[in-house]
């Protein structure tokens, strides 16, 4: 705590932020761990992200989460970055250290933890298909490769964006012994064990941007979206015999990872995820 009577302040900063479930999640983490903190929503004007973060820090903020569309600007604001944030070139967690702001990206660790721990899928040696090459895919690719799948294919509508994301991760993939490649959505191939949707297609009410043949026997298909917007993709997965999973687990696990960056401890997540699924968060 900063002072004896004031809890430490954190926030999610984005545009929009009204929909964010992060204040509920971090308030529950604080209750469950007994950590003295408060967590707010801060709406940053689209042209004033940096001043908004500086004002929050000057007013006693200790750190913040960063959401759409500011993750790339947050990367540039940090003077020190984790390896995974540097690979992603995007930051979703800032910690306001006195010696300079530290930037991390917890999205990928959150996704991997949800897949491996909550869904019970061992990624090592499996074939993975990652759909999309925007901010969400950039954030998760490094940690996915570190889980050592046999093969990871990044498929995107604009193939050049998938290619540059893959090129940036080539050394990292080599270091983890993963065959990494980029293709267009129409050239995905077939029979993957895990299909991850990081496109914004769900936001436009579409199901899957690829055919059902991408799903191998017993496959898991996960949409990084959650709520009604994820339903068409999840429905598509079930219709093709796959296990379907939304992005709520990833959301809670990336928040737990951010909490650890700030507080040095990992909060329990299962109860909070259950509460979100049963609508307690409102
Ligand atoms: P971006 O705008 O950065 O990227 C969008 C991506 O979707 C691009 O690859 C784009 O392809 C592709 N795309 C858009 N429309 C279509 C379409 N109709 N068909 C096929 N591909 C399409 O968005 P983000 O990467 O930031 O976010 C993507 C999703 O991930 C969002 O739904 C977001 O809510 C979710 N997310 C969830 C998180 C969680 O914790 N659960 C964390 C972060 C994100 P192209 O390059 O060709 O334009």
mmCIF file of C-alpha atoms and ligand atoms in Angstrom:
data_model
loop_
_atom_site.group_PDB
_atom_site.id
_atom_site.type_symbol
_atom_site.label_atom_id
_atom_site.label_comp_id
_atom_site.label_asym_id
_atom_site.label_seq_id
_atom_site.Cartn_x
_atom_site.Cartn_y
_atom_site.Cartn_z
ATOM 1 C CA UNK A 1 0.000 0.000 0.000
ATOM 2 C CA UNK A 2 1.077 3.569 -0.626
ATOM 3 C CA UNK A 3 -0.068 4.770 2.750
ATOM 4 C CA UNK A 4 -1.593 3.104 5.771
ATOM 5 C CA UNK A 5 -5.158 4.079 4.927
ATOM 6 C CA UNK A 6 -5.274 4.061 1.104
ATOM 7 C CA UNK A 7 -5.370 0.931 -1.058
ATOM 8 C CA UNK A 8 -3.204 0.880 -4.195
ATOM 9 C CA UNK A 9 -4.953 1.998 -7.395
ATOM 10 C CA UNK A 10 -5.062 0.106 -10.680
ATOM 11 C CA UNK A 11 -7.279 0.522 -13.742
ATOM 12 C CA UNK A 12 -8.186 -0.712 -17.161
ATOM 13 C CA UNK A 13 -7.623 2.037 -19.719
ATOM 14 C CA UNK A 14 -9.175 1.787 -23.160
ATOM 15 C CA UNK A 15 -11.797 3.110 -25.546
ATOM 16 C CA UNK A 16 -14.399 1.792 -24.968
ATOM 17 C CA UNK A 17 -14.091 0.374 -21.414
ATOM 18 C CA UNK A 18 -17.673 0.347 -20.158
ATOM 19 C CA UNK A 19 -18.066 -3.329 -21.146
ATOM 20 C CA UNK A 20 -14.860 -4.462 -19.405
ATOM 21 C CA UNK A 21 -15.108 -7.284 -16.881
ATOM 22 C CA UNK A 22 -11.626 -6.511 -15.504
ATOM 23 C CA UNK A 23 -12.888 -4.394 -12.533
ATOM 24 C CA UNK A 24 -15.016 -7.331 -11.334
ATOM 25 C CA UNK A 25 -12.175 -9.815 -11.852
ATOM 26 C CA UNK A 26 -9.529 -7.764 -10.025
ATOM 27 C CA UNK A 27 -11.903 -6.845 -7.190
ATOM 28 C CA UNK A 28 -12.501 -10.576 -6.654
ATOM 29 C CA UNK A 29 -8.757 -11.311 -6.837
ATOM 30 C CA UNK A 30 -8.173 -8.619 -4.188
ATOM 31 C CA UNK A 31 -10.837 -10.201 -1.948
ATOM 32 C CA UNK A 32 -9.496 -13.704 -2.435
ATOM 33 C CA UNK A 33 -5.876 -12.760 -1.751
ATOM 34 C CA UNK A 34 -6.464 -10.005 0.824
ATOM 35 C CA UNK A 35 -4.363 -7.600 -1.253
ATOM 36 C CA UNK A 36 -5.275 -3.970 -0.522
ATOM 37 C CA UNK A 37 -6.124 -2.526 -3.935
ATOM 38 C CA UNK A 38 -8.885 -0.833 -5.883
ATOM 39 C CA UNK A 39 -9.399 -1.202 -9.641
ATOM 40 C CA UNK A 40 -11.184 1.305 -11.863
ATOM 41 C CA UNK A 41 -12.267 1.866 -15.449
ATOM 42 C CA UNK A 42 -10.651 4.819 -17.237
ATOM 43 C CA UNK A 43 -11.903 5.923 -20.648
ATOM 44 C CA UNK A 44 -9.042 7.463 -22.637
ATOM 45 C CA UNK A 45 -9.886 9.792 -25.543
ATOM 46 C CA UNK A 46 -8.715 8.174 -28.781
ATOM 47 C CA UNK A 47 -6.059 10.867 -29.277
ATOM 48 C CA UNK A 48 -4.904 11.086 -25.643
ATOM 49 C CA UNK A 49 -3.876 7.663 -24.384
ATOM 50 C CA UNK A 50 -0.419 8.686 -23.092
ATOM 51 C CA UNK A 51 -1.644 11.779 -21.165
ATOM 52 C CA UNK A 52 -4.461 9.713 -19.650
ATOM 53 C CA UNK A 53 -2.013 7.084 -18.374
ATOM 54 C CA UNK A 54 0.352 9.771 -17.059
ATOM 55 C CA UNK A 55 -2.525 11.492 -15.215
ATOM 56 C CA UNK A 56 -3.531 8.174 -13.654
ATOM 57 C CA UNK A 57 0.026 7.472 -12.534
ATOM 58 C CA UNK A 58 0.430 11.034 -11.192
ATOM 59 C CA UNK A 59 -2.802 10.600 -9.199
ATOM 60 C CA UNK A 60 -1.313 7.605 -7.386
ATOM 61 C CA UNK A 61 -1.993 4.758 -9.829
ATOM 62 C CA UNK A 62 0.422 1.839 -9.473
ATOM 63 C CA UNK A 63 -0.268 0.182 -12.813
ATOM 64 C CA UNK A 64 -2.916 -0.447 -15.448
ATOM 65 C CA UNK A 65 -4.297 -2.862 -17.958
ATOM 66 C CA UNK A 66 -4.524 -1.571 -21.503
ATOM 67 C CA UNK A 67 -7.204 -2.607 -23.933
ATOM 68 C CA UNK A 68 -8.387 -1.845 -27.455
ATOM 69 C CA UNK A 69 -7.089 0.135 -29.305
ATOM 70 C CA UNK A 70 -4.081 1.208 -27.242
ATOM 71 C CA UNK A 71 -1.934 -1.922 -26.795
ATOM 72 C CA UNK A 72 0.586 -0.769 -29.412
ATOM 73 C CA UNK A 73 0.875 2.733 -27.922
ATOM 74 C CA UNK A 74 1.338 1.157 -24.480
ATOM 75 C CA UNK A 75 4.265 -0.820 -25.873
ATOM 76 C CA UNK A 76 5.943 2.455 -26.842
ATOM 77 C CA UNK A 77 5.290 4.032 -23.425
ATOM 78 C CA UNK A 78 7.138 1.312 -21.520
ATOM 79 C CA UNK A 79 10.863 1.800 -20.939
ATOM 80 C CA UNK A 80 11.369 -1.848 -19.974
ATOM 81 C CA UNK A 81 9.461 -4.753 -21.515
ATOM 82 C CA UNK A 82 9.133 -8.471 -20.920
ATOM 83 C CA UNK A 83 10.415 -10.715 -23.696
ATOM 84 C CA UNK A 84 6.854 -11.731 -24.590
ATOM 85 C CA UNK A 85 5.749 -8.080 -24.855
ATOM 86 C CA UNK A 86 8.726 -7.284 -27.072
ATOM 87 C CA UNK A 87 7.838 -10.218 -29.346
ATOM 88 C CA UNK A 88 4.185 -9.167 -29.490
ATOM 89 C CA UNK A 89 5.101 -5.483 -29.957
ATOM 90 C CA UNK A 90 2.007 -4.886 -27.849
ATOM 91 C CA UNK A 91 1.498 -4.325 -24.114
ATOM 92 C CA UNK A 92 -1.650 -5.046 -22.094
ATOM 93 C CA UNK A 93 -0.144 -4.525 -18.615
ATOM 94 C CA UNK A 94 1.856 -1.531 -17.366
ATOM 95 C CA UNK A 95 3.501 -1.312 -13.948
ATOM 96 C CA UNK A 96 4.551 2.177 -12.912
ATOM 97 C CA UNK A 97 7.995 1.420 -11.467
ATOM 98 C CA UNK A 98 9.891 4.417 -10.079
ATOM 99 C CA UNK A 99 12.856 3.676 -12.342
ATOM 100 C CA UNK A 100 10.648 3.566 -15.464
ATOM 101 C CA UNK A 101 7.429 1.905 -16.565
ATOM 102 C CA UNK A 102 7.501 -1.845 -17.154
ATOM 103 C CA UNK A 103 5.353 -3.280 -19.973
ATOM 104 C CA UNK A 104 4.175 -6.864 -20.252
ATOM 105 C CA UNK A 105 1.732 -8.795 -22.409
ATOM 106 C CA UNK A 106 -0.202 -11.395 -20.436
ATOM 107 C CA UNK A 107 -2.726 -12.423 -23.130
ATOM 108 C CA UNK A 108 -0.685 -15.372 -24.402
ATOM 109 C CA UNK A 109 0.191 -16.739 -20.981
ATOM 110 C CA UNK A 110 -3.497 -16.440 -20.116
ATOM 111 C CA UNK A 111 -4.538 -18.371 -23.215
ATOM 112 C CA UNK A 112 -1.952 -21.111 -22.696
ATOM 113 C CA UNK A 113 -2.897 -21.454 -19.035
ATOM 114 C CA UNK A 114 -6.601 -21.706 -19.952
ATOM 115 C CA UNK A 115 -5.912 -24.359 -22.590
ATOM 116 C CA UNK A 116 -3.500 -26.432 -20.558
ATOM 117 C CA UNK A 117 -4.772 -26.006 -17.015
ATOM 118 C CA UNK A 118 -8.500 -25.284 -17.336
ATOM 119 C CA UNK A 119 -9.301 -27.239 -20.523
ATOM 120 C CA UNK A 120 -6.696 -29.945 -19.856
ATOM 121 C CA UNK A 121 -5.103 -29.845 -23.332
ATOM 122 C CA UNK A 122 -1.379 -30.541 -23.512
ATOM 123 C CA UNK A 123 -0.119 -28.397 -26.400
ATOM 124 C CA UNK A 124 3.281 -30.076 -26.649
ATOM 125 C CA UNK A 125 3.662 -32.043 -29.876
ATOM 126 C CA UNK A 126 0.214 -31.008 -31.228
ATOM 127 C CA UNK A 127 -0.777 -29.249 -34.454
ATOM 128 C CA UNK A 128 -2.210 -25.765 -33.869
ATOM 129 C CA UNK A 129 -4.035 -23.385 -36.209
ATOM 130 C CA UNK A 130 -4.152 -19.710 -35.199
ATOM 131 C CA UNK A 131 -6.694 -17.641 -37.138
ATOM 132 C CA UNK A 132 -5.944 -13.922 -37.409
ATOM 133 C CA UNK A 133 -2.818 -11.786 -37.361
ATOM 134 C CA UNK A 134 -4.014 -8.700 -35.479
ATOM 135 C CA UNK A 135 -3.252 -7.577 -31.934
ATOM 136 C CA UNK A 136 -4.780 -10.631 -30.247
ATOM 137 C CA UNK A 137 -2.806 -13.120 -32.352
ATOM 138 C CA UNK A 138 0.401 -11.110 -31.943
ATOM 139 C CA UNK A 139 -0.066 -11.237 -28.178
ATOM 140 C CA UNK A 140 -0.519 -15.005 -27.991
ATOM 141 C CA UNK A 141 1.914 -16.347 -30.576
ATOM 142 C CA UNK A 142 5.106 -16.242 -28.457
ATOM 143 C CA UNK A 143 3.645 -18.099 -25.442
ATOM 144 C CA UNK A 144 1.925 -20.622 -27.762
ATOM 145 C CA UNK A 145 5.277 -21.423 -29.379
ATOM 146 C CA UNK A 146 6.910 -21.714 -25.952
ATOM 147 C CA UNK A 147 4.407 -24.500 -25.172
ATOM 148 C CA UNK A 148 6.216 -26.492 -27.909
ATOM 149 C CA UNK A 149 3.485 -27.655 -30.291
ATOM 150 C CA UNK A 150 4.782 -29.726 -33.220
ATOM 151 C CA UNK A 151 3.434 -27.284 -35.817
ATOM 152 C CA UNK A 152 1.758 -23.905 -35.685
ATOM 153 C CA UNK A 153 0.095 -22.357 -38.726
ATOM 154 C CA UNK A 154 -0.997 -18.706 -38.657
ATOM 155 C CA UNK A 155 -3.819 -18.088 -41.158
ATOM 156 C CA UNK A 156 -5.057 -14.619 -41.991
ATOM 157 C CA UNK A 157 -7.325 -12.948 -44.534
ATOM 158 C CA UNK A 158 -4.432 -10.623 -45.446
ATOM 159 C CA UNK A 159 -1.627 -13.156 -45.806
ATOM 160 C CA UNK A 160 1.123 -10.502 -45.689
ATOM 161 C CA UNK A 161 0.210 -9.687 -42.072
ATOM 162 C CA UNK A 162 0.463 -13.365 -41.112
ATOM 163 C CA UNK A 163 3.814 -13.559 -42.882
ATOM 164 C CA UNK A 164 5.304 -10.613 -41.027
ATOM 165 C CA UNK A 165 4.036 -11.932 -37.673
ATOM 166 C CA UNK A 166 5.611 -15.302 -38.441
ATOM 167 C CA UNK A 167 8.868 -13.716 -39.609
ATOM 168 C CA UNK A 168 9.133 -11.820 -36.319
ATOM 169 C CA UNK A 169 8.748 -15.102 -34.392
ATOM 170 C CA UNK A 170 10.979 -17.287 -36.595
ATOM 171 C CA UNK A 171 13.912 -17.395 -34.179
ATOM 172 C CA UNK A 172 11.623 -17.984 -31.206
ATOM 173 C CA UNK A 173 9.916 -20.858 -33.066
ATOM 174 C CA UNK A 174 13.288 -22.364 -33.937
ATOM 175 C CA UNK A 175 14.400 -22.085 -30.311
ATOM 176 C CA UNK A 176 11.307 -24.057 -29.236
ATOM 177 C CA UNK A 177 11.557 -26.545 -32.086
ATOM 178 C CA UNK A 178 8.210 -25.632 -33.692
ATOM 179 C CA UNK A 179 7.431 -25.666 -37.434
ATOM 180 C CA UNK A 180 5.865 -22.208 -37.880
ATOM 181 C CA UNK A 181 4.253 -20.998 -41.113
ATOM 182 C CA UNK A 182 1.856 -18.396 -42.518
ATOM 183 C CA UNK A 183 -0.987 -18.974 -44.988
ATOM 184 C CA UNK A 184 -4.154 -17.349 -46.317
ATOM 185 C CA UNK A 185 -7.497 -18.467 -44.854
ATOM 186 C CA UNK A 186 -8.226 -20.569 -47.947
ATOM 187 C CA UNK A 187 -4.965 -22.560 -47.595
ATOM 188 C CA UNK A 188 -5.202 -23.706 -43.964
ATOM 189 C CA UNK A 189 -5.030 -27.452 -44.551
ATOM 190 C CA UNK A 190 -6.904 -29.976 -42.416
ATOM 191 C CA UNK A 191 -6.894 -32.009 -39.224
ATOM 192 C CA UNK A 192 -5.625 -29.681 -36.460
ATOM 193 C CA UNK A 193 -5.858 -30.674 -32.794
ATOM 194 C CA UNK A 194 -6.440 -27.082 -31.666
ATOM 195 C CA UNK A 195 -7.986 -24.194 -33.645
ATOM 196 C CA UNK A 196 -7.786 -20.736 -32.081
ATOM 197 C CA UNK A 197 -9.904 -17.895 -33.436
ATOM 198 C CA UNK A 198 -8.173 -14.544 -32.940
ATOM 199 C CA UNK A 199 -9.984 -12.823 -35.810
ATOM 200 C CA UNK A 200 -12.621 -10.169 -35.359
ATOM 201 C CA UNK A 201 -14.968 -12.208 -37.595
ATOM 202 C CA UNK A 202 -17.104 -13.049 -34.541
ATOM 203 C CA UNK A 203 -17.676 -9.351 -33.889
ATOM 204 C CA UNK A 204 -19.273 -9.179 -37.336
ATOM 205 C CA UNK A 205 -21.645 -12.042 -36.499
ATOM 206 C CA UNK A 206 -19.810 -14.557 -38.697
ATOM 207 C CA UNK A 207 -19.159 -18.155 -37.668
ATOM 208 C CA UNK A 208 -15.805 -19.533 -38.681
ATOM 209 C CA UNK A 209 -13.740 -17.944 -41.464
ATOM 210 C CA UNK A 210 -12.426 -21.435 -42.387
ATOM 211 C CA UNK A 211 -14.083 -24.772 -43.320
ATOM 212 C CA UNK A 212 -14.834 -27.545 -40.807
ATOM 213 C CA UNK A 213 -12.104 -29.759 -42.275
ATOM 214 C CA UNK A 214 -9.514 -27.831 -40.245
ATOM 215 C CA UNK A 215 -10.832 -29.664 -37.169
ATOM 216 C CA UNK A 216 -9.158 -33.023 -36.574
ATOM 217 C CA UNK A 217 -10.800 -35.837 -34.578
ATOM 218 C CA UNK A 218 -11.329 -34.739 -30.959
ATOM 219 C CA UNK A 219 -10.215 -31.179 -31.765
ATOM 220 C CA UNK A 220 -10.694 -28.191 -29.496
ATOM 221 C CA UNK A 221 -11.841 -24.911 -31.059
ATOM 222 C CA UNK A 222 -11.495 -21.736 -28.986
ATOM 223 C CA UNK A 223 -12.754 -18.250 -29.798
ATOM 224 C CA UNK A 224 -10.891 -15.483 -27.978
ATOM 225 C CA UNK A 225 -14.230 -13.640 -27.885
ATOM 226 C CA UNK A 226 -16.822 -14.405 -25.231
ATOM 227 C CA UNK A 227 -20.506 -13.726 -24.704
ATOM 228 C CA UNK A 228 -23.094 -13.798 -27.511
ATOM 229 C CA UNK A 229 -20.531 -12.666 -30.122
ATOM 230 C CA UNK A 230 -18.604 -15.933 -29.734
ATOM 231 C CA UNK A 231 -21.683 -18.131 -30.208
ATOM 232 C CA UNK A 232 -21.626 -18.532 -34.032
ATOM 233 C CA UNK A 233 -18.011 -19.797 -33.926
ATOM 234 C CA UNK A 234 -18.728 -22.112 -30.984
ATOM 235 C CA UNK A 235 -21.834 -23.401 -32.766
ATOM 236 C CA UNK A 236 -19.759 -24.079 -35.903
ATOM 237 C CA UNK A 237 -17.227 -26.009 -33.799
ATOM 238 C CA UNK A 238 -19.900 -28.175 -32.153
ATOM 239 C CA UNK A 239 -21.558 -28.880 -35.505
ATOM 240 C CA UNK A 240 -18.233 -30.281 -36.714
ATOM 241 C CA UNK A 241 -17.732 -32.494 -33.659
ATOM 242 C CA UNK A 242 -15.155 -30.344 -31.852
ATOM 243 C CA UNK A 243 -15.086 -29.274 -28.216
ATOM 244 C CA UNK A 244 -15.930 -25.556 -28.124
ATOM 245 C CA UNK A 245 -14.461 -23.012 -25.718
ATOM 246 C CA UNK A 246 -14.909 -19.250 -25.473
ATOM 247 C CA UNK A 247 -12.384 -16.603 -24.370
ATOM 248 C CA UNK A 248 -13.620 -16.104 -20.788
ATOM 249 C CA UNK A 249 -11.002 -18.439 -19.317
ATOM 250 C CA UNK A 250 -8.275 -16.610 -21.244
ATOM 251 C CA UNK A 251 -9.626 -13.307 -19.924
ATOM 252 C CA UNK A 252 -9.504 -14.421 -16.288
ATOM 253 C CA UNK A 253 -6.094 -16.073 -16.652
ATOM 254 C CA UNK A 254 -4.505 -13.057 -18.375
ATOM 255 C CA UNK A 255 -5.869 -10.924 -15.521
ATOM 256 C CA UNK A 256 -4.309 -13.292 -12.966
ATOM 257 C CA UNK A 257 -1.004 -12.974 -14.762
ATOM 258 C CA UNK A 258 -1.281 -9.151 -14.649
ATOM 259 C CA UNK A 259 -2.116 -9.329 -10.924
ATOM 260 C CA UNK A 260 1.083 -11.297 -10.459
ATOM 261 C CA UNK A 261 3.093 -8.653 -12.339
ATOM 262 C CA UNK A 262 1.748 -5.990 -9.983
ATOM 263 C CA UNK A 263 1.485 -7.843 -6.666
ATOM 264 C CA UNK A 264 4.024 -10.653 -6.953
ATOM 265 C CA UNK A 265 1.435 -13.372 -6.336
ATOM 266 C CA UNK A 266 -0.925 -15.371 -8.529
ATOM 267 C CA UNK A 267 -4.562 -15.228 -7.386
ATOM 268 C CA UNK A 268 -6.855 -18.274 -7.596
ATOM 269 C CA UNK A 269 -8.939 -18.157 -10.790
ATOM 270 C CA UNK A 270 -11.389 -21.092 -10.835
ATOM 271 C CA UNK A 271 -13.991 -19.470 -8.593
ATOM 272 C CA UNK A 272 -13.861 -16.158 -10.480
ATOM 273 C CA UNK A 273 -14.268 -17.910 -13.836
ATOM 274 C CA UNK A 274 -17.231 -19.851 -12.446
ATOM 275 C CA UNK A 275 -18.826 -16.618 -11.231
ATOM 276 C CA UNK A 276 -18.422 -15.000 -14.636
ATOM 277 C CA UNK A 277 -19.935 -18.036 -16.342
ATOM 278 C CA UNK A 278 -22.929 -18.043 -14.019
ATOM 279 C CA UNK A 279 -23.519 -14.317 -14.508
ATOM 280 C CA UNK A 280 -22.542 -13.083 -11.042
ATOM 281 C CA UNK A 281 -20.390 -10.338 -12.615
ATOM 282 C CA UNK A 282 -23.498 -8.712 -14.148
HETATM 283 P P1 LIG B 1 -7.419 -6.592 -34.719
HETATM 284 O O1 LIG B 1 -8.330 -5.555 -35.302
HETATM 285 O O2 LIG B 1 -6.039 -6.219 -34.340
HETATM 286 O O3 LIG B 1 -7.283 -7.814 -35.768
HETATM 287 C C1 LIG B 1 -8.426 -8.344 -36.372
HETATM 288 C C2 LIG B 1 -8.074 -9.634 -37.098
HETATM 289 O O4 LIG B 1 -9.293 -10.233 -37.548
HETATM 290 C C3 LIG B 1 -7.191 -9.461 -38.328
HETATM 291 O O5 LIG B 1 -6.369 -10.588 -38.448
HETATM 292 C C4 LIG B 1 -8.227 -9.395 -39.455
HETATM 293 O O6 LIG B 1 -7.743 -9.800 -40.708
HETATM 294 C C5 LIG B 1 -9.225 -10.416 -38.964
HETATM 295 N N1 LIG B 1 -10.588 -10.236 -39.496
HETATM 296 C C6 LIG B 1 -11.418 -9.190 -39.306
HETATM 297 N N2 LIG B 1 -12.599 -9.426 -39.897
HETATM 298 C C7 LIG B 1 -12.518 -10.644 -40.488
HETATM 299 C C8 LIG B 1 -13.420 -11.440 -41.256
HETATM 300 N N3 LIG B 1 -14.653 -11.033 -41.535
HETATM 301 N N4 LIG B 1 -12.994 -12.659 -41.702
HETATM 302 C C9 LIG B 1 -11.743 -13.079 -41.413
HETATM 303 N N5 LIG B 1 -10.844 -12.372 -40.704
HETATM 304 C C10 LIG B 1 -11.233 -11.163 -40.233
HETATM 305 O O7 LIG B 1 -8.242 -7.212 -33.489
HETATM 306 P P2 LIG B 1 -7.628 -7.962 -32.218
HETATM 307 O O8 LIG B 1 -6.606 -8.923 -32.722
HETATM 308 O O9 LIG B 1 -7.253 -6.977 -31.190
HETATM 309 O O10 LIG B 1 -8.900 -8.768 -31.615
HETATM 310 C C11 LIG B 1 -9.386 -9.962 -32.226
HETATM 311 C C12 LIG B 1 -10.363 -10.661 -31.275
HETATM 312 O O11 LIG B 1 -9.729 -11.166 -30.097
HETATM 313 C C13 LIG B 1 -11.447 -9.724 -30.779
HETATM 314 O O12 LIG B 1 -12.650 -10.421 -30.933
HETATM 315 C C14 LIG B 1 -11.090 -9.496 -29.307
HETATM 316 O O13 LIG B 1 -12.243 -9.229 -28.534
HETATM 317 C C15 LIG B 1 -10.464 -10.819 -28.926
HETATM 318 N N6 LIG B 1 -9.546 -10.752 -27.734
HETATM 319 C C16 LIG B 1 -9.848 -11.484 -26.595
HETATM 320 C C17 LIG B 1 -9.012 -11.461 -25.466
HETATM 321 C C18 LIG B 1 -9.362 -12.274 -24.222
HETATM 322 O O14 LIG B 1 -8.750 -12.058 -23.160
HETATM 323 N N7 LIG B 1 -10.293 -13.191 -24.298
HETATM 324 C C19 LIG B 1 -7.768 -10.652 -25.464
HETATM 325 C C20 LIG B 1 -7.531 -9.944 -26.703
HETATM 326 C C21 LIG B 1 -8.412 -9.988 -27.774
HETATM 327 P P3 LIG B 1 -6.999 -8.747 -41.699
HETATM 328 O O15 LIG B 1 -5.596 -8.636 -41.213
HETATM 329 O O16 LIG B 1 -7.107 -9.372 -43.024
HETATM 330 O O17 LIG B 1 -7.769 -7.451 -41.582
#
